[in-house]
XYZ file of C-alpha atoms in Angstrom:
406
model
C 2.134 21.795 -34.279
C 4.404 24.770 -32.852
C 4.461 26.261 -29.670
C 1.496 28.664 -29.147
C 4.180 31.121 -28.024
C 5.969 30.503 -31.730
C 3.351 30.101 -34.210
C 5.464 31.416 -36.976
C 7.771 28.620 -38.265
C 11.350 29.285 -37.956
C 14.610 27.862 -39.569
C 16.672 26.055 -36.828
C 19.979 25.069 -37.702
C 21.666 21.768 -36.192
C 25.519 20.821 -36.440
C 27.001 17.650 -35.403
C 29.808 15.055 -36.401
C 29.418 11.764 -38.138
C 29.239 9.939 -34.873
C 26.331 7.396 -33.853
C 26.493 8.714 -30.050
C 26.392 12.134 -30.977
C 23.704 12.195 -33.665
C 21.532 9.187 -32.471
C 20.375 11.609 -29.360
C 19.261 14.580 -31.396
C 17.136 12.448 -33.924
C 13.947 12.619 -32.235
C 14.189 16.365 -31.103
C 14.812 17.147 -34.653
C 11.896 15.301 -35.951
C 9.462 16.772 -33.384
C 10.934 20.545 -34.488
C 9.930 19.413 -38.093
C 6.536 17.955 -37.283
C 5.659 21.434 -35.565
C 6.626 23.043 -38.823
C 9.993 24.501 -38.695
C 12.550 24.253 -41.092
C 15.416 21.976 -39.796
C 18.556 22.135 -41.746
C 21.322 19.869 -40.366
C 24.787 20.062 -41.017
C 26.696 16.573 -41.224
C 29.065 14.893 -43.111
C 27.412 12.635 -46.156
C 27.582 9.369 -44.204
C 24.432 10.212 -42.149
C 22.948 12.020 -44.899
C 20.145 9.461 -45.195
C 19.432 9.400 -41.364
C 18.928 13.007 -41.077
C 16.660 12.998 -44.126
C 14.488 10.596 -42.736
C 13.784 12.864 -39.861
C 12.100 15.446 -42.548
C 15.153 17.820 -41.673
C 17.456 18.962 -44.659
C 20.961 17.570 -44.685
C 23.637 20.020 -45.247
C 26.706 18.031 -45.896
C 30.489 19.012 -45.272
C 33.340 17.227 -45.980
C 35.284 15.766 -42.563
C 38.695 14.848 -41.571
C 37.604 13.034 -38.176
C 37.388 9.149 -38.096
C 34.109 7.583 -38.929
C 32.012 5.257 -37.131
C 33.739 2.334 -39.241
C 37.165 3.137 -38.937
C 39.586 1.687 -36.405
C 39.178 3.163 -32.934
C 43.110 3.268 -32.863
C 42.551 6.475 -35.254
C 41.704 8.127 -31.922
C 44.979 7.812 -30.408
C 45.431 7.257 -26.756
C 46.323 10.763 -25.082
C 44.018 13.662 -24.358
C 45.709 15.776 -27.209
C 45.225 12.782 -29.289
C 41.760 12.991 -28.655
C 41.227 16.794 -28.753
C 43.323 18.048 -31.792
C 41.327 16.162 -34.568
C 38.121 17.956 -33.371
C 40.050 21.466 -33.533
C 41.365 20.592 -36.962
C 38.328 19.265 -38.464
C 36.422 22.664 -37.213
C 39.269 24.726 -38.839
C 38.804 23.151 -42.546
C 34.878 22.782 -41.721
C 33.912 26.463 -40.870
C 34.601 27.546 -44.634
C 32.278 24.830 -46.321
C 29.404 25.846 -43.282
C 29.920 29.737 -44.082
C 29.302 29.106 -47.879
C 26.627 26.425 -47.506
C 24.511 28.769 -45.265
C 25.461 32.225 -46.748
C 26.924 31.514 -50.161
C 24.654 31.973 -53.682
C 22.395 29.045 -53.734
C 22.793 28.328 -49.800
C 20.136 27.396 -47.570
C 20.323 30.854 -45.700
C 21.050 32.067 -42.310
C 19.072 30.034 -39.440
C 16.980 32.113 -36.919
C 18.537 29.489 -34.215
C 21.395 27.374 -33.434
C 21.389 24.024 -32.130
C 24.726 21.817 -31.838
C 26.051 18.810 -30.351
C 28.962 19.469 -27.879
C 31.461 18.254 -30.303
C 30.779 20.931 -32.888
C 33.450 23.764 -32.652
C 32.053 25.511 -35.826
C 28.267 26.149 -34.368
C 29.480 28.533 -31.688
C 31.287 30.588 -34.134
C 28.609 30.703 -36.637
C 25.968 31.783 -34.086
C 28.212 34.643 -33.094
C 28.862 35.604 -36.756
C 25.069 35.499 -37.448
C 23.873 37.204 -34.306
C 21.521 34.411 -33.389
C 21.043 32.468 -29.993
C 22.741 28.916 -29.819
C 21.503 25.743 -27.517
C 23.697 23.030 -26.763
C 22.684 19.422 -26.977
C 24.613 17.262 -24.646
C 24.549 13.493 -25.114
C 26.353 13.081 -22.002
C 27.367 14.801 -18.665
C 27.600 18.274 -17.983
C 30.325 20.419 -16.014
C 28.926 21.031 -12.333
C 29.798 24.030 -10.290
C 33.590 23.155 -9.319
C 34.221 20.842 -11.796
C 36.851 23.049 -13.388
C 38.995 22.797 -10.335
C 38.410 19.475 -9.542
C 38.469 17.558 -12.767
C 39.506 19.660 -15.900
C 42.380 21.797 -14.408
C 44.078 18.671 -13.015
C 43.598 16.575 -16.126
C 44.912 19.311 -18.626
C 47.784 20.303 -16.071
C 50.575 18.392 -17.905
C 49.127 18.564 -21.372
C 49.211 22.343 -21.292
C 52.864 22.547 -19.983
C 54.048 20.803 -23.206
C 54.924 22.301 -26.770
C 52.366 20.169 -28.371
C 49.544 21.467 -25.681
C 50.771 25.248 -26.114
C 50.540 24.951 -29.821
C 47.129 23.393 -29.582
C 45.768 26.360 -27.144
C 47.359 28.909 -29.395
C 46.303 27.644 -32.619
C 42.473 27.223 -30.939
C 42.771 31.212 -29.703
C 44.118 32.202 -33.031
C 40.984 30.422 -34.931
C 38.821 32.026 -32.665
C 40.668 35.432 -33.488
C 40.157 35.298 -37.090
C 36.528 34.863 -36.890
C 35.894 37.719 -34.456
C 34.948 35.550 -31.504
C 35.891 37.663 -28.283
C 36.738 34.695 -26.345
C 40.019 32.542 -25.675
C 39.647 28.811 -26.162
C 39.409 28.457 -22.413
C 36.317 30.761 -22.526
C 34.736 29.203 -25.593
C 35.033 25.653 -25.194
C 32.791 23.844 -23.137
C 31.149 27.073 -21.502
C 27.411 27.452 -22.821
C 24.808 29.703 -22.131
C 22.030 27.200 -22.672
C 22.212 23.282 -22.679
C 19.385 20.673 -22.990
C 21.004 17.713 -21.450
C 19.982 14.450 -23.046
C 20.630 11.746 -20.344
C 18.473 11.554 -17.423
C 19.355 13.317 -14.174
C 20.301 9.947 -12.683
C 23.276 9.634 -15.016
C 24.694 13.105 -14.002
C 27.885 12.885 -11.764
C 27.344 15.565 -8.793
C 23.771 16.585 -9.999
C 22.849 18.785 -7.032
C 25.895 21.026 -8.173
C 24.817 21.598 -11.698
C 23.525 25.006 -12.700
C 20.069 24.284 -13.831
C 19.295 27.704 -15.034
C 21.786 27.106 -17.773
C 21.242 23.124 -18.056
C 18.128 21.447 -18.302
C 17.940 17.709 -17.782
C 15.128 16.563 -20.468
C 16.281 12.850 -20.302
C 16.064 10.193 -22.961
C 14.785 11.621 -26.366
C 13.453 8.241 -27.740
C 11.320 7.735 -30.646
C 9.598 4.372 -31.543
C 12.683 3.682 -33.586
C 10.338 1.939 -36.295
C 12.630 2.750 -38.998
C 15.544 0.826 -37.479
C 13.452 -2.602 -37.652
C 12.343 -4.634 -34.843
C 13.692 -7.979 -33.075
C 11.659 -10.972 -32.240
C 12.379 -13.037 -29.208
C 12.927 -16.550 -29.967
C 9.695 -18.724 -28.511
C 12.022 -20.889 -26.569
C 13.855 -17.938 -24.728
C 13.346 -18.005 -21.158
C 15.640 -14.893 -20.780
C 17.508 -12.849 -22.992
C 20.651 -10.911 -22.673
C 21.963 -8.549 -25.058
C 25.630 -7.937 -25.284
C 26.821 -4.551 -27.183
C 29.885 -2.601 -26.807
C 28.311 0.315 -28.922
C 29.153 1.432 -32.228
C 33.212 2.814 -31.970
C 34.843 0.424 -29.670
C 33.851 -2.931 -30.768
C 37.193 -4.422 -32.014
C 37.355 -6.692 -29.008
C 37.262 -10.375 -30.499
C 38.902 -11.848 -27.052
C 35.760 -10.337 -25.021
C 33.220 -11.426 -27.278
C 34.988 -15.181 -26.878
C 34.558 -14.896 -23.212
C 30.855 -13.693 -23.679
C 30.473 -16.903 -25.633
C 32.288 -19.171 -23.300
C 30.277 -17.765 -20.461
C 26.687 -17.732 -21.730
C 26.820 -19.971 -24.909
C 24.490 -23.130 -23.694
C 23.466 -21.461 -20.335
C 20.220 -23.082 -19.894
C 17.207 -21.144 -20.815
C 19.166 -18.030 -22.148
C 19.068 -16.684 -25.748
C 22.196 -14.152 -26.319
C 22.311 -11.486 -28.914
C 25.888 -10.577 -29.389
C 26.375 -7.443 -31.418
C 30.051 -7.274 -32.660
C 30.344 -4.268 -34.868
C 32.144 -4.476 -38.158
C 35.767 -5.218 -37.011
C 35.004 -8.511 -35.780
C 33.067 -11.548 -37.486
C 31.384 -14.756 -36.318
C 34.405 -16.594 -37.733
C 36.687 -14.833 -35.207
C 34.476 -16.102 -32.255
C 35.134 -20.217 -32.816
C 32.331 -22.622 -32.286
C 29.316 -20.521 -31.460
C 26.321 -22.466 -29.560
C 22.937 -22.265 -31.084
C 21.409 -20.033 -28.290
C 24.050 -17.008 -29.307
C 22.895 -14.627 -31.961
C 26.032 -12.972 -33.485
C 25.014 -9.917 -35.211
C 26.873 -6.719 -36.682
C 24.176 -4.747 -35.754
C 20.727 -4.689 -33.914
C 17.988 -2.332 -33.266
C 18.950 -1.839 -29.650
C 16.075 -0.419 -28.134
C 13.628 -3.129 -29.627
C 16.109 -5.837 -28.084
C 16.190 -4.065 -24.691
C 12.446 -3.873 -24.478
C 12.711 -7.577 -24.745
C 15.880 -8.487 -22.634
C 16.352 -9.921 -19.097
C 19.743 -8.705 -18.917
C 22.292 -5.997 -20.606
C 25.997 -6.281 -20.962
C 27.285 -2.866 -22.039
C 30.045 -0.668 -22.521
C 28.068 1.941 -20.532
C 28.148 4.865 -23.268
C 25.818 7.583 -22.601
C 22.905 6.291 -25.183
C 23.131 2.638 -23.942
C 22.994 3.288 -20.329
C 20.043 5.688 -20.513
C 18.194 2.774 -23.021
C 19.056 0.334 -20.043
C 17.591 2.635 -17.415
C 14.514 3.467 -20.019
C 13.744 -0.030 -20.132
C 14.593 -1.117 -16.701
C 17.099 -3.739 -17.815
C 19.573 -4.668 -15.207
C 23.049 -4.230 -16.571
C 26.740 -5.143 -16.330
C 29.108 -2.428 -17.491
C 32.457 -3.071 -19.188
C 33.322 0.739 -20.295
C 35.812 0.942 -23.019
C 37.008 4.708 -23.323
C 36.043 8.457 -22.093
C 32.800 8.925 -20.302
C 31.979 5.373 -20.304
C 33.847 4.719 -17.067
C 32.497 7.191 -15.162
C 28.776 6.000 -16.156
C 29.563 2.619 -15.358
C 30.367 3.774 -11.836
C 27.258 6.152 -11.741
C 25.123 3.029 -12.974
C 26.856 0.714 -10.242
C 26.285 3.393 -7.582
C 22.572 3.637 -8.643
C 22.314 -0.167 -7.654
C 21.441 -0.956 -11.295
C 24.541 -2.249 -12.631
C 28.058 -3.998 -11.708
C 31.282 -2.282 -13.108
C 33.431 -4.826 -14.398
C 36.691 -3.260 -15.659
C 37.762 -4.821 -18.837
C 40.867 -6.529 -17.631
C 38.640 -8.620 -15.664
C 35.925 -9.427 -17.836
C 36.583 -13.269 -18.029
C 33.790 -15.761 -18.864
C 33.404 -17.106 -14.806
C 33.267 -13.300 -13.832
C 31.065 -11.965 -16.527
C 28.443 -14.817 -16.236
C 28.428 -14.584 -12.250
C 27.757 -10.625 -12.827
C 25.017 -11.100 -15.307
C 22.842 -13.554 -13.371
C 23.588 -11.725 -10.231
C 21.891 -8.509 -11.516
C 19.285 -10.355 -13.143
C 18.012 -12.410 -10.225
C 18.289 -9.574 -7.715
C 14.524 -7.994 -6.735
C 16.176 -4.971 -5.797
C 17.925 -4.042 -8.719
C 14.569 -4.370 -10.336
C 12.750 -2.097 -7.748
C 15.550 0.389 -8.047
C 15.067 0.211 -11.936
C 11.271 0.858 -11.803
C 11.737 3.869 -9.791
C 14.324 5.327 -11.960
C 12.318 4.377 -14.980
C 9.259 6.479 -13.422
C 11.509 9.548 -12.619
C 13.002 9.395 -16.293
C 9.175 9.400 -17.702
C 8.694 12.523 -15.683
C 11.681 14.594 -17.295
C 9.766 15.400 -20.235
C 11.991 14.027 -23.253
C 11.537 14.983 -26.854
C 8.318 17.271 -26.473
C 9.907 18.895 -23.429
C 13.118 19.187 -25.655
C 11.333 20.955 -28.107
C 9.333 23.315 -26.181
C 12.620 24.511 -24.577
C 14.282 24.922 -28.029
C 11.412 26.895 -29.339
C 11.348 29.047 -26.131
C 14.900 30.417 -27.259
C 13.758 31.381 -30.665
C 13.850 35.118 -31.332
C 10.721 37.257 -30.556
């Protein structure tokens, strides 16, 4: 049922990229909007078509040039420009596809409201073109007052002085000008009028300096995940450890071998070792019976029964660990994961172990210390309670409806 303020169903268009960490946080919000009677179209590459359709939304498919979740993580490069250039190049070739898909003959029609992931550059251009409100869904931290001076400018100082960096911003500015957006790249990129933050406030750095007139923390938007399947705890497992580096940075056979060495045959422990698609059980050598090696597992279902979580500290995994009150050891791999690991450690619910130090002895000591500490359990219980009060999926849907025209 729709919010009483908006009893007329609307057409809401969601835009994202083909990455689990950017699609998954939005799925329950989309499902809720559909359940309230709205027509939701969701622009996404074909790889995620089935996942989107399962929510009841209409997938609007486009071709992408971005590396996919099954590609080698090395495809993203190693420098800041390596990381951002693909998004702009993809946006330039994607935007005409989306204009045709929404405005063309037989298209799905111009929406009443745009919602979009932070990675979807075309969404902001389309909202301007159509003259409709836009809401950003952020699956990780947002900028705080002072972020530009403290983080962004120092980070970009050197790349901006290079010919490649100058060319990037000139290309971005020219693209915006071509489509009539009266902003520079600096004014457009990451500057949002309205953002729903899909992480608990506990994971936000400098939370007290975030402008909450523009940014609302709705916390984890989790459903029952029944469609992902379930996981059954072995009857003889006294304690369960989940090891997962998420969906993108999983090509780490040496790390997984250290995990097998650390926890294999550890009395009373059952280990669920998710290795992704780039590593097989054969790459790990002899695997003891208490180690369950899987390419993928229904993470939330496992965490609801786990006693410890060895994680890369991605935004999704971090908040799932908090939501299930699971003690964590964080071994970050890239981007925001390092900051998340520090936040979790600062909250007293995780230990941050750098990848270079993640040998068997260190990992075993860290996991056992976190799992056995009653103070960790107490802090997790407090955070879990606070997260429940942030509103999650239903509050996110309410706030989206509140932005509908009229």
